[in-house]
């Protein structure tokens, strides 16, 4: 028993650590843009926050679709069924590319209107639209890269995904710096330079991932149409997982849009904080994703012994990771004045006031994330959806809207609602996890995710 549990934890760590670095690098790209743009002032930072919120929502949906496909890839790999893997891959590719086209058209039509609804300051609106004019094309390339990343992760080749981000990150930072601030006599492009730098970097990452997929002989990357029936069956399997992740992504975007109605310095503080919150919780998310991949591979291979033991070990591991995240946020709270020395004193004060909330957030969020991913892998994505929908959309977001729009409470209490959402979800997740483990042996193989 001890050997099997140790083996399971080691396999999870082997998959999780590149996933964690991948996620950290992905979130760091937003942080790099914010750091590079911060010398331009609060208006530029607010414009970046609004534009990236809109694009991040679309990215989140594409990632959600890829995450749903990732579990199906894992099952096909666990079953050693290459034909099924090829069908799942081409279906996922067509679905994600279709989402990219739809989001691009939607951004072209609705983007300017949305920006004007979120800000009344002309400088902020102008710079946000400049960013979106180039940044919207990231949606097409992200659709391709998310499916390729899901394939590598499902096969346990998470290091390939890591190398892709390691290629993209420095190119993005260097290109964005010169495009934002200029070089020699050229004054640069300002906020839109960050979008162009990201576009150059993601093109190179997409080319690298396609090359690695072909050379690793996992699958042939083609746009062969698999047929409507195959795509529809794939969609039936992934939509509940995609809805889960999309719901959370929409929730994060909704919080940011609600907080944009706060005074400018308060909104800038939260806008700077949200990417750090994502970064601080990415290690826990990577652990949860690795747990789901390993369990899905076992489901595909029909191996379900030691399920209860491994699940307990994985959840205990998530709490250790949550403690590490708390330590990260304690350190971050001390470093904020050094990271953003050009911010207004009022913005710095808001960051300091919010510190207790974002420091304690991982204790609830990482545990909930691990339970949610494990439940999805076990075929209970609908349960997870209900918990997130009720906790976020029926309780937390309406309360946050009322507090921000109709009261004058301090920013601390407005942000506290965002943190309390995760606390509310702990008990339902514990109950559902126990129920899933108790009923798994009786099912003799679980349902689709």
Short mmCIF file of C-alpha atoms in Angstrom, two decimals, residues 54-55 100-115 129 131-140:
data_model
loop_
_atom_site.label_atom_id
_atom_site.label_comp_id
_atom_site.label_asym_id
_atom_site.label_seq_id
_atom_site.Cartn_x
_atom_site.Cartn_y
_atom_site.Cartn_z
CA UNK A 54 -12.13 40.92 -22.08
CA UNK A 55 -9.46 38.82 -23.78
CA UNK A 100 -11.56 31.55 -31.80
CA UNK A 101 -13.33 32.80 -34.93
CA UNK A 102 -16.54 33.53 -33.00
CA UNK A 103 -14.69 35.40 -30.26
CA UNK A 104 -12.69 37.41 -32.81
CA UNK A 105 -15.85 38.50 -34.63
CA UNK A 106 -17.55 39.24 -31.32
CA UNK A 107 -14.60 41.35 -30.16
CA UNK A 108 -14.62 43.33 -33.43
CA UNK A 109 -18.34 44.07 -33.13
CA UNK A 110 -18.89 44.39 -29.37
CA UNK A 111 -15.41 45.26 -28.07
CA UNK A 112 -15.66 49.07 -28.46
CA UNK A 113 -19.13 49.12 -26.87
CA UNK A 114 -18.00 47.00 -23.91
CA UNK A 115 -14.97 49.20 -23.26
CA UNK A 129 -9.26 50.06 -27.84
CA UNK A 131 -4.74 47.23 -27.24
CA UNK A 132 -7.80 45.28 -28.46
CA UNK A 133 -7.18 46.25 -32.10
CA UNK A 134 -4.13 43.95 -32.05
CA UNK A 135 -4.79 41.75 -29.02
CA UNK A 136 -8.00 40.28 -30.46
CA UNK A 137 -5.97 38.24 -32.97
CA UNK A 138 -4.41 36.34 -30.06
CA UNK A 139 -7.71 34.45 -29.87
CA UNK A 140 -7.07 32.48 -33.08
#
